[in-house]
Structure formats: C-alpha cells, structure tokens
Amino acid sequence: MPELPLLEATALSAQTEVKPSWRGWIHAGTFPVAIAAGIVLIVLAQGAPAKWSSAVFMATSLLLFGNSALYHRFSWKPKMRATLKRIDHANILLLIAGTYTPIAVLALPTSKSVLLLSLVWGGAILGILFRVFWIDAPRWLY
C-alpha cells in the first residue's frame, strides 16, 4: 500500500496538543479591561444586591482572564502546565456561575433566585471537582 505522508502527518499532529498563539495575548489584554469595566459596573450598581452580585461577576471574570493569560502566554514545565490547565478549565465553570449571579439576583424573585443560584453554583463546584481531581473523567460528566 502506498504511503500517505499527509495523512500520517495529520495523525501525528492530532496527537500533540496545540497551543493557541493569540489566546494568551487576548486574555492578557482583556484582564485590565475587565478590571475597569468591573469597577464601573460596581460603582453604577444601585443597592447592595446589585453591587455584591456585580462584584462576584467581576471576580470570576478576572480569575478566568488572569489565569488564562498566564497559562497561555508562557511555556511551563509539564507539572505546572497541568495545574494551570486544571485551573483554567475550572475558571470557565466559575465564570458561568458568576455570570448567572447578578442576573438571578436582580431579575428573579428571591425564592427563584436562591434555587437557580444553588443549582448553578452547585453544578459549577461539582464540575470543578471533576476537572481538578478526576482528570480522566468521561467528557459527558462536565
């Protein structure tokens, strides 16, 4: 059977992890923008619930963009890279919950807000536990 060098090269390259070249730069640039936007959001928020829920959103945004910039911008030793990757993936779940927080607090009645936030934050915590402690968990679990 004839060799198929392009197919073989594709198969080999699919096995190596590709490092996105722009992601680290984009997230590094977004980090200070998220600080400024978060401060404006908190200052303009009316009332304690709006302020603290906006602060939760700002904090989760900063965690995501800060860690992602750190993870994607530099070359790390394998152990540190694996740790930062776990944190990076966990921060996605935190940002989802952090995004729900001001929406639920400000747009829903208290009982429904508490229920929704319990489910969302519970799911985020469960997902984080899977991403951090069960590395080879089946993809459908998170």
PDB file of C-alpha atoms in Angstrom:
ATOM      1  CA  MET A   1       0.000   0.000   0.000  1.00  0.00           C
ATOM      2  CA  PRO A   2       1.426   3.433  -0.877  1.00  0.00           C
ATOM      3  CA  GLU A   3       2.432   5.782   1.902  1.00  0.00           C
ATOM      4  CA  LEU A   4       0.204   8.746   2.586  1.00  0.00           C
ATOM      5  CA  PRO A   5       2.570  11.297   4.154  1.00  0.00           C
ATOM      6  CA  LEU A   6      -0.077  13.982   4.596  1.00  0.00           C
ATOM      7  CA  LEU A   7      -2.410  11.570   6.349  1.00  0.00           C
ATOM      8  CA  GLU A   8       0.378  10.272   8.574  1.00  0.00           C
ATOM      9  CA  ALA A   9       1.486  13.808   9.454  1.00  0.00           C
ATOM     10  CA  THR A  10      -2.100  14.726  10.291  1.00  0.00           C
ATOM     11  CA  ALA A  11      -2.453  11.696  12.538  1.00  0.00           C
ATOM     12  CA  LEU A  12       0.754  12.587  14.372  1.00  0.00           C
ATOM     13  CA  SER A  13      -0.131  16.262  14.739  1.00  0.00           C
ATOM     14  CA  ALA A  14      -3.568  15.366  16.104  1.00  0.00           C
ATOM     15  CA  GLN A  15      -1.830  13.620  18.995  1.00  0.00           C
ATOM     16  CA  THR A  16       0.145  16.681  20.058  1.00  0.00           C
ATOM     17  CA  GLU A  17      -1.573  19.436  21.962  1.00  0.00           C
ATOM     18  CA  VAL A  18      -1.795  22.673  20.003  1.00  0.00           C
ATOM     19  CA  LYS A  19      -1.068  25.856  21.925  1.00  0.00           C
ATOM     20  CA  PRO A  20      -3.280  28.719  20.705  1.00  0.00           C
ATOM     21  CA  SER A  21      -0.938  31.597  19.891  1.00  0.00           C
ATOM     22  CA  TRP A  22      -3.355  34.527  20.310  1.00  0.00           C
ATOM     23  CA  ARG A  23      -5.445  33.347  23.273  1.00  0.00           C
ATOM     24  CA  GLY A  24      -2.893  34.398  25.880  1.00  0.00           C
ATOM     25  CA  TRP A  25      -2.484  37.848  24.336  1.00  0.00           C
ATOM     26  CA  ILE A  26      -6.241  38.396  24.016  1.00  0.00           C
ATOM     27  CA  HIS A  27      -6.878  37.348  27.616  1.00  0.00           C
ATOM     28  CA  ALA A  28      -3.935  39.425  28.871  1.00  0.00           C
ATOM     29  CA  GLY A  29      -5.420  42.459  27.115  1.00  0.00           C
ATOM     30  CA  THR A  30      -8.901  41.679  28.393  1.00  0.00           C
ATOM     31  CA  PHE A  31      -7.766  41.480  32.030  1.00  0.00           C
ATOM     32  CA  PRO A  32      -7.263  45.255  32.577  1.00  0.00           C
ATOM     33  CA  VAL A  33     -10.435  45.976  30.586  1.00  0.00           C
ATOM     34  CA  ALA A  34     -12.334  43.622  32.918  1.00  0.00           C
ATOM     35  CA  ILE A  35     -10.914  45.471  35.933  1.00  0.00           C
ATOM     36  CA  ALA A  36     -12.048  48.853  34.603  1.00  0.00           C
ATOM     37  CA  ALA A  37     -15.441  47.582  33.435  1.00  0.00           C
ATOM     38  CA  GLY A  38     -15.995  45.756  36.722  1.00  0.00           C
ATOM     39  CA  ILE A  39     -15.242  48.870  38.769  1.00  0.00           C
ATOM     40  CA  VAL A  40     -17.637  50.927  36.638  1.00  0.00           C
ATOM     41  CA  LEU A  41     -20.294  48.222  36.946  1.00  0.00           C
ATOM     42  CA  ILE A  42     -19.989  48.094  40.738  1.00  0.00           C
ATOM     43  CA  VAL A  43     -19.953  51.895  41.121  1.00  0.00           C
ATOM     44  CA  LEU A  44     -23.049  52.288  38.931  1.00  0.00           C
ATOM     45  CA  ALA A  45     -24.911  49.373  40.540  1.00  0.00           C
ATOM     46  CA  GLN A  46     -27.787  50.551  42.699  1.00  0.00           C
ATOM     47  CA  GLY A  47     -28.204  48.823  46.032  1.00  0.00           C
ATOM     48  CA  ALA A  48     -26.223  46.221  47.925  1.00  0.00           C
ATOM     49  CA  PRO A  49     -27.526  43.171  45.993  1.00  0.00           C
ATOM     50  CA  ALA A  50     -26.556  44.758  42.668  1.00  0.00           C
ATOM     51  CA  LYS A  51     -23.112  45.727  43.986  1.00  0.00           C
ATOM     52  CA  TRP A  52     -22.163  42.379  45.528  1.00  0.00           C
ATOM     53  CA  SER A  53     -23.529  40.322  42.639  1.00  0.00           C
ATOM     54  CA  SER A  54     -21.636  42.548  40.190  1.00  0.00           C
ATOM     55  CA  ALA A  55     -18.514  42.052  42.302  1.00  0.00           C
ATOM     56  CA  VAL A  56     -18.974  38.272  42.010  1.00  0.00           C
ATOM     57  CA  PHE A  57     -19.191  38.626  38.230  1.00  0.00           C
ATOM     58  CA  MET A  58     -16.089  40.843  38.183  1.00  0.00           C
ATOM     59  CA  ALA A  59     -14.112  38.441  40.387  1.00  0.00           C
ATOM     60  CA  THR A  60     -14.939  35.392  38.263  1.00  0.00           C
ATOM     61  CA  SER A  61     -14.101  37.332  35.090  1.00  0.00           C
ATOM     62  CA  LEU A  62     -10.726  38.364  36.484  1.00  0.00           C
ATOM     63  CA  LEU A  63      -9.956  34.816  37.601  1.00  0.00           C
ATOM     64  CA  LEU A  64     -10.715  33.487  34.137  1.00  0.00           C
ATOM     65  CA  PHE A  65      -8.836  36.103  32.116  1.00  0.00           C
ATOM     66  CA  GLY A  66      -5.902  36.378  34.531  1.00  0.00           C
ATOM     67  CA  ASN A  67      -5.231  32.676  34.803  1.00  0.00           C
ATOM     68  CA  SER A  68      -5.879  32.058  31.111  1.00  0.00           C
ATOM     69  CA  ALA A  69      -3.397  34.776  30.141  1.00  0.00           C
ATOM     70  CA  LEU A  70      -0.823  33.287  32.484  1.00  0.00           C
ATOM     71  CA  TYR A  71      -1.452  29.742  31.240  1.00  0.00           C
ATOM     72  CA  HIS A  72      -1.447  30.516  27.511  1.00  0.00           C
ATOM     73  CA  ARG A  73       1.262  33.212  27.342  1.00  0.00           C
ATOM     74  CA  PHE A  74       4.200  31.255  28.720  1.00  0.00           C
ATOM     75  CA  SER A  75       5.851  27.877  28.344  1.00  0.00           C
ATOM     76  CA  TRP A  76       5.546  25.878  31.529  1.00  0.00           C
ATOM     77  CA  LYS A  77       7.083  22.695  32.851  1.00  0.00           C
ATOM     78  CA  PRO A  78       4.664  19.776  32.449  1.00  0.00           C
ATOM     79  CA  LYS A  79       3.523  19.666  36.090  1.00  0.00           C
ATOM     80  CA  MET A  80       2.848  23.413  36.270  1.00  0.00           C
ATOM     81  CA  ARG A  81       1.190  23.341  32.847  1.00  0.00           C
ATOM     82  CA  ALA A  82      -1.157  20.578  34.016  1.00  0.00           C
ATOM     83  CA  THR A  83      -2.001  22.554  37.167  1.00  0.00           C
ATOM     84  CA  LEU A  84      -2.688  25.769  35.247  1.00  0.00           C
ATOM     85  CA  LYS A  85      -4.775  23.853  32.716  1.00  0.00           C
ATOM     86  CA  ARG A  86      -6.961  22.461  35.509  1.00  0.00           C
ATOM     87  CA  ILE A  87      -7.396  25.934  36.969  1.00  0.00           C
ATOM     88  CA  ASP A  88      -8.112  27.370  33.506  1.00  0.00           C
ATOM     89  CA  HIS A  89     -10.866  24.833  32.871  1.00  0.00           C
ATOM     90  CA  ALA A  90     -12.277  25.280  36.384  1.00  0.00           C
ATOM     91  CA  ASN A  91     -12.471  29.041  35.840  1.00  0.00           C
ATOM     92  CA  ILE A  92     -14.799  28.537  32.875  1.00  0.00           C
ATOM     93  CA  LEU A  93     -17.304  26.943  35.240  1.00  0.00           C
ATOM     94  CA  LEU A  94     -16.787  29.742  37.772  1.00  0.00           C
ATOM     95  CA  LEU A  95     -17.439  32.388  35.123  1.00  0.00           C
ATOM     96  CA  ILE A  96     -20.669  30.673  34.089  1.00  0.00           C
ATOM     97  CA  ALA A  97     -21.876  30.729  37.703  1.00  0.00           C
ATOM     98  CA  GLY A  98     -20.540  34.261  38.169  1.00  0.00           C
ATOM     99  CA  THR A  99     -22.479  35.427  35.107  1.00  0.00           C
ATOM    100  CA  TYR A 100     -25.711  33.915  36.404  1.00  0.00           C
ATOM    101  CA  THR A 101     -25.300  35.596  39.798  1.00  0.00           C
ATOM    102  CA  PRO A 102     -26.234  39.231  39.022  1.00  0.00           C
ATOM    103  CA  ILE A 103     -28.915  38.147  36.550  1.00  0.00           C
ATOM    104  CA  ALA A 104     -30.581  35.851  39.088  1.00  0.00           C
ATOM    105  CA  VAL A 105     -30.211  38.290  41.990  1.00  0.00           C
ATOM    106  CA  LEU A 106     -31.592  41.267  40.080  1.00  0.00           C
ATOM    107  CA  ALA A 107     -34.156  39.710  37.728  1.00  0.00           C
ATOM    108  CA  LEU A 108     -35.792  36.951  39.766  1.00  0.00           C
ATOM    109  CA  PRO A 109     -37.853  36.808  42.942  1.00  0.00           C
ATOM    110  CA  THR A 110     -35.736  35.789  45.939  1.00  0.00           C
ATOM    111  CA  SER A 111     -37.022  32.195  46.160  1.00  0.00           C
ATOM    112  CA  LYS A 112     -36.360  31.525  42.472  1.00  0.00           C
ATOM    113  CA  SER A 113     -33.024  33.321  42.628  1.00  0.00           C
ATOM    114  CA  VAL A 114     -31.878  31.155  45.537  1.00  0.00           C
ATOM    115  CA  LEU A 115     -32.988  27.987  43.732  1.00  0.00           C
ATOM    116  CA  LEU A 116     -31.290  28.923  40.453  1.00  0.00           C
ATOM    117  CA  LEU A 117     -28.063  30.046  42.098  1.00  0.00           C
ATOM    118  CA  SER A 118     -27.961  26.900  44.257  1.00  0.00           C
ATOM    119  CA  LEU A 119     -28.236  24.757  41.136  1.00  0.00           C
ATOM    120  CA  VAL A 120     -25.764  26.800  39.081  1.00  0.00           C
ATOM    121  CA  TRP A 121     -23.123  27.170  41.797  1.00  0.00           C
ATOM    122  CA  GLY A 122     -23.620  23.550  42.896  1.00  0.00           C
ATOM    123  CA  GLY A 123     -23.093  22.438  39.305  1.00  0.00           C
ATOM    124  CA  ALA A 124     -20.027  24.666  38.996  1.00  0.00           C
ATOM    125  CA  ILE A 125     -18.498  23.245  42.173  1.00  0.00           C
ATOM    126  CA  LEU A 126     -19.230  19.689  41.052  1.00  0.00           C
ATOM    127  CA  GLY A 127     -17.717  20.410  37.631  1.00  0.00           C
ATOM    128  CA  ILE A 128     -14.634  21.940  39.227  1.00  0.00           C
ATOM    129  CA  LEU A 129     -14.166  18.875  41.418  1.00  0.00           C
ATOM    130  CA  PHE A 130     -14.303  16.693  38.310  1.00  0.00           C
ATOM    131  CA  ARG A 131     -11.875  18.917  36.379  1.00  0.00           C
ATOM    132  CA  VAL A 132      -9.387  19.212  39.233  1.00  0.00           C
ATOM    133  CA  PHE A 133      -9.488  15.803  40.908  1.00  0.00           C
ATOM    134  CA  TRP A 134     -10.759  13.365  38.271  1.00  0.00           C
ATOM    135  CA  ILE A 135      -8.633  14.219  35.259  1.00  0.00           C
ATOM    136  CA  ASP A 136      -9.752  11.302  33.114  1.00  0.00           C
ATOM    137  CA  ALA A 137     -13.456  11.732  33.854  1.00  0.00           C
ATOM    138  CA  PRO A 138     -15.700  10.986  30.876  1.00  0.00           C
ATOM    139  CA  ARG A 139     -16.387  14.159  28.894  1.00  0.00           C
ATOM    140  CA  TRP A 140     -20.177  13.851  29.372  1.00  0.00           C
ATOM    141  CA  LEU A 141     -19.748  14.462  33.129  1.00  0.00           C
ATOM    142  CA  TYR A 142     -18.671  18.074  32.731  1.00  0.00           C
TER     143      TYR A 142
END
